[in-house]
mmCIF file of C-alpha atoms in Angstrom:
data_model
loop_
_atom_site.group_PDB
_atom_site.id
_atom_site.type_symbol
_atom_site.label_atom_id
_atom_site.label_comp_id
_atom_site.label_asym_id
_atom_site.label_seq_id
_atom_site.Cartn_x
_atom_site.Cartn_y
_atom_site.Cartn_z
ATOM 1 C CA MET A 1 -3.070 28.017 10.690
ATOM 2 C CA ALA A 2 -1.469 24.747 9.532
ATOM 3 C CA LYS A 3 -2.412 23.442 6.130
ATOM 4 C CA ILE A 4 -3.617 19.829 6.198
ATOM 5 C CA LYS A 5 -4.914 17.569 3.457
ATOM 6 C CA VAL A 6 -6.614 14.166 3.324
ATOM 7 C CA GLY A 7 -5.772 11.513 0.738
ATOM 8 C CA PHE A 8 -7.546 8.310 -0.287
ATOM 9 C CA GLY A 9 -5.950 5.274 -1.953
ATOM 10 C CA PHE A 10 -7.203 2.001 -3.364
ATOM 11 C CA ASP A 11 -5.495 -0.969 -4.946
ATOM 12 C CA VAL A 12 -6.466 -4.436 -6.137
ATOM 13 C CA HIS A 13 -4.406 -7.348 -7.378
ATOM 14 C CA GLN A 14 -5.195 -10.749 -8.714
ATOM 15 C CA LEU A 15 -4.097 -13.744 -6.638
ATOM 16 C CA LYS A 16 -2.099 -16.457 -8.428
ATOM 17 C CA GLU A 17 -1.211 -19.909 -7.199
ATOM 18 C CA GLN A 18 2.418 -20.474 -6.078
ATOM 19 C CA HIS A 19 3.166 -16.728 -6.301
ATOM 20 C CA PRO A 20 4.778 -14.814 -3.387
ATOM 21 C CA PHE A 21 2.366 -12.842 -1.215
ATOM 22 C CA VAL A 22 3.858 -9.592 0.080
ATOM 23 C CA LEU A 23 1.710 -7.332 2.252
ATOM 24 C CA GLY A 24 3.025 -4.345 4.151
ATOM 25 C CA GLY A 25 6.528 -5.475 3.221
ATOM 26 C CA VAL A 26 5.955 -8.840 4.945
ATOM 27 C CA ASN A 27 6.178 -12.130 3.069
ATOM 28 C CA LEU A 28 3.096 -14.150 3.975
ATOM 29 C CA GLU A 29 2.859 -17.922 3.836
ATOM 30 C CA HIS A 30 -0.020 -18.770 1.541
ATOM 31 C CA HIS A 31 -0.782 -21.008 -1.447
ATOM 32 C CA ALA A 32 -1.347 -17.928 -3.652
ATOM 33 C CA GLY A 33 0.000 -14.389 -3.786
ATOM 34 C CA ALA A 34 -0.756 -11.031 -5.347
ATOM 35 C CA TYR A 35 0.446 -10.736 -8.919
ATOM 36 C CA GLY A 36 1.687 -7.492 -10.509
ATOM 37 C CA HIS A 37 4.556 -5.595 -12.100
ATOM 38 C CA SER A 38 6.281 -4.800 -8.781
ATOM 39 C CA ASP A 39 5.949 -7.029 -5.713
ATOM 40 C CA ALA A 40 2.189 -6.335 -5.952
ATOM 41 C CA ASP A 41 1.929 -5.154 -2.321
ATOM 42 C CA VAL A 42 -1.667 -3.849 -2.382
ATOM 43 C CA LEU A 43 -1.386 -2.289 1.070
ATOM 44 C CA LEU A 44 1.657 -0.199 0.163
ATOM 45 C CA HIS A 45 0.199 0.734 -3.210
ATOM 46 C CA ALA A 46 -2.989 2.033 -1.581
ATOM 47 C CA ILE A 47 -0.891 3.999 0.933
ATOM 48 C CA CYS A 48 1.275 5.476 -1.832
ATOM 49 C CA ASP A 49 -1.829 6.551 -3.769
ATOM 50 C CA ALA A 50 -3.369 8.129 -0.682
ATOM 51 C CA LEU A 51 -0.220 10.130 -0.008
ATOM 52 C CA LEU A 52 0.285 11.171 -3.599
ATOM 53 C CA GLY A 53 -3.362 12.182 -3.925
ATOM 54 C CA ALA A 54 -3.328 14.235 -0.732
ATOM 55 C CA ALA A 55 -0.312 16.179 -1.994
ATOM 56 C CA ASN A 56 -1.875 16.567 -5.484
ATOM 57 C CA LEU A 57 1.039 14.599 -7.015
ATOM 58 C CA ARG A 58 -1.064 12.358 -9.300
ATOM 59 C CA ASP A 59 -1.002 8.610 -8.597
ATOM 60 C CA ILE A 60 1.264 5.635 -8.274
ATOM 61 C CA GLY A 61 0.882 4.644 -11.926
ATOM 62 C CA PHE A 62 2.039 8.091 -13.033
ATOM 63 C CA HIS A 63 5.265 7.832 -11.022
ATOM 64 C CA PHE A 64 5.920 4.093 -11.269
ATOM 65 C CA SER A 65 4.507 2.872 -14.600
ATOM 66 C CA ASN A 66 4.000 -0.862 -15.025
ATOM 67 C CA LYS A 67 5.577 -0.430 -18.467
ATOM 68 C CA ASP A 68 8.890 0.724 -16.930
ATOM 69 C CA ASP A 69 11.317 -2.128 -16.262
ATOM 70 C CA ARG A 70 12.983 -0.108 -13.439
ATOM 71 C CA TRP A 71 10.005 -1.049 -11.245
ATOM 72 C CA LYS A 72 9.746 -4.722 -12.273
ATOM 73 C CA GLY A 73 9.708 -6.877 -9.161
ATOM 74 C CA ILE A 74 10.740 -3.963 -6.948
ATOM 75 C CA SER A 75 9.830 -3.851 -3.260
ATOM 76 C CA SER A 76 6.938 -1.457 -2.742
ATOM 77 C CA LEU A 77 8.727 -0.224 0.378
ATOM 78 C CA ILE A 78 11.189 1.401 -2.055
ATOM 79 C CA LEU A 79 8.229 2.955 -3.914
ATOM 80 C CA LEU A 80 6.987 4.393 -0.609
ATOM 81 C CA GLN A 81 10.464 5.829 0.058
ATOM 82 C CA HIS A 82 10.315 7.542 -3.367
ATOM 83 C CA VAL A 83 6.851 8.891 -2.585
ATOM 84 C CA MET A 84 8.169 10.359 0.667
ATOM 85 C CA VAL A 85 10.920 12.185 -1.237
ATOM 86 C CA LEU A 86 8.245 13.729 -3.504
ATOM 87 C CA LEU A 87 6.096 14.740 -0.532
ATOM 88 C CA ARG A 88 8.977 16.269 1.430
ATOM 89 C CA GLU A 89 10.173 18.202 -1.652
ATOM 90 C CA LYS A 90 6.760 19.933 -1.526
ATOM 91 C CA GLY A 91 6.981 20.496 2.255
ATOM 92 C CA TRP A 92 4.524 17.784 3.369
ATOM 93 C CA GLU A 93 4.799 15.371 6.309
ATOM 94 C CA ILE A 94 2.490 12.549 7.312
ATOM 95 C CA ASN A 95 0.276 12.936 10.367
ATOM 96 C CA ASN A 96 -1.258 9.473 10.117
ATOM 97 C CA ILE A 97 -2.206 6.609 7.832
ATOM 98 C CA ASP A 98 -5.301 4.418 8.259
ATOM 99 C CA ALA A 99 -5.550 1.342 6.046
ATOM 100 C CA MET A 100 -7.877 -1.615 5.478
ATOM 101 C CA VAL A 101 -7.072 -4.853 3.673
ATOM 102 C CA CYS A 102 -9.882 -7.019 2.378
ATOM 103 C CA LEU A 103 -9.076 -10.691 1.847
ATOM 104 C CA GLU A 104 -10.365 -14.092 2.926
ATOM 105 C CA ALA A 105 -6.985 -15.660 3.674
ATOM 106 C CA PRO A 106 -4.415 -15.686 5.061
ATOM 107 C CA LYS A 107 -5.223 -14.043 8.366
ATOM 108 C CA ILE A 108 -2.928 -11.028 8.715
ATOM 109 C CA ASN A 109 -3.550 -9.939 12.306
ATOM 110 C CA PRO A 110 -0.324 -11.615 13.617
ATOM 111 C CA HIS A 111 1.676 -9.715 10.961
ATOM 112 C CA ILE A 112 0.255 -6.217 11.508
ATOM 113 C CA PRO A 113 2.969 -5.041 13.956
ATOM 114 C CA ALA A 114 5.732 -6.033 11.483
ATOM 115 C CA MET A 115 3.858 -4.273 8.674
ATOM 116 C CA GLN A 116 3.539 -1.111 10.764
ATOM 117 C CA ILE A 117 7.287 -1.156 11.497
ATOM 118 C CA ASN A 118 8.149 -1.690 7.790
ATOM 119 C CA ILE A 119 5.882 1.160 6.700
ATOM 120 C CA ALA A 120 7.086 3.460 9.485
ATOM 121 C CA ARG A 121 10.755 2.886 8.527
ATOM 122 C CA ALA A 122 10.073 3.506 4.820
ATOM 123 C CA ALA A 123 7.999 6.628 5.498
ATOM 124 C CA GLY A 124 10.145 8.000 8.291
ATOM 125 C CA ILE A 125 7.267 8.205 10.780
ATOM 126 C CA SER A 126 6.240 6.447 13.997
ATOM 127 C CA ALA A 127 4.529 3.063 13.785
ATOM 128 C CA GLU A 128 2.010 4.511 16.235
ATOM 129 C CA ASP A 129 0.785 6.749 13.381
ATOM 130 C CA ILE A 130 -0.087 3.761 11.178
ATOM 131 C CA SER A 131 -3.329 1.848 11.593
ATOM 132 C CA ILE A 132 -3.823 -1.381 9.635
ATOM 133 C CA LYS A 133 -7.040 -3.350 9.801
ATOM 134 C CA ALA A 134 -8.285 -6.392 7.927
ATOM 135 C CA THR A 135 -11.678 -7.803 7.022
ATOM 136 C CA THR A 136 -13.055 -10.566 4.838
ATOM 137 C CA ASN A 137 -15.637 -10.165 2.077
ATOM 138 C CA GLU A 138 -17.877 -12.797 3.683
ATOM 139 C CA GLN A 139 -17.054 -15.173 0.805
ATOM 140 C CA LEU A 140 -18.699 -12.845 -1.723
ATOM 141 C CA GLY A 141 -17.289 -11.863 -5.118
ATOM 142 C CA PHE A 142 -13.733 -12.242 -6.379
ATOM 143 C CA ILE A 143 -12.349 -11.580 -2.884
ATOM 144 C CA GLY A 144 -14.574 -14.253 -1.368
ATOM 145 C CA ARG A 145 -13.483 -16.748 -4.055
ATOM 146 C CA GLN A 146 -9.824 -15.855 -3.175
ATOM 147 C CA GLU A 147 -9.173 -14.574 -6.688
ATOM 148 C CA GLY A 148 -7.945 -11.167 -5.523
ATOM 149 C CA VAL A 149 -7.005 -8.864 -2.667
ATOM 150 C CA VAL A 150 -7.999 -5.244 -2.083
ATOM 151 C CA ALA A 151 -6.598 -2.471 0.109
ATOM 152 C CA TYR A 152 -7.896 0.987 0.996
ATOM 153 C CA ALA A 153 -5.960 3.736 2.718
ATOM 154 C CA VAL A 154 -6.520 7.265 3.940
ATOM 155 C CA CYS A 155 -3.903 9.637 5.173
ATOM 156 C CA LEU A 156 -3.580 13.066 6.718
ATOM 157 C CA ILE A 157 -0.628 15.178 5.663
ATOM 158 C CA GLU A 158 0.466 18.541 6.979
ATOM 159 C CA LYS A 159 2.529 21.327 5.403
ATOM 160 C CA VAL A 160 5.599 21.932 7.544
#
């Protein structure tokens, strides 16, 4: 019988005016962007955490500390590539990824296919195995006030 595991990831970043907004490896046009040590791509960070957790490899902060200058400003697609090396060293492959981004603006639906392609290339899987959805927070809380952005991700990995 094949061994499979489920992982869950979460990330949140503050939004800052006149800061780049990268989501799923796509640069979005918006008056504010996610702020963090790397490119602050909450979607990719949640996916990385889901994958690392499923494989019992700790979390993104353990592997890519925000106190380590090697990761300053780095594309989170590169972080995902590193995560995939760690997974494959342990004999794991991805079956699928399901992610949700929660933000008021900008609308990301037109960008989802490009995000799926970016993630698929970095992870070495098919874009058909990556689901990305978006919702608002109905103008409630820090998300509703456009002070931050949140992403959740689950994944299924299989021992090969």
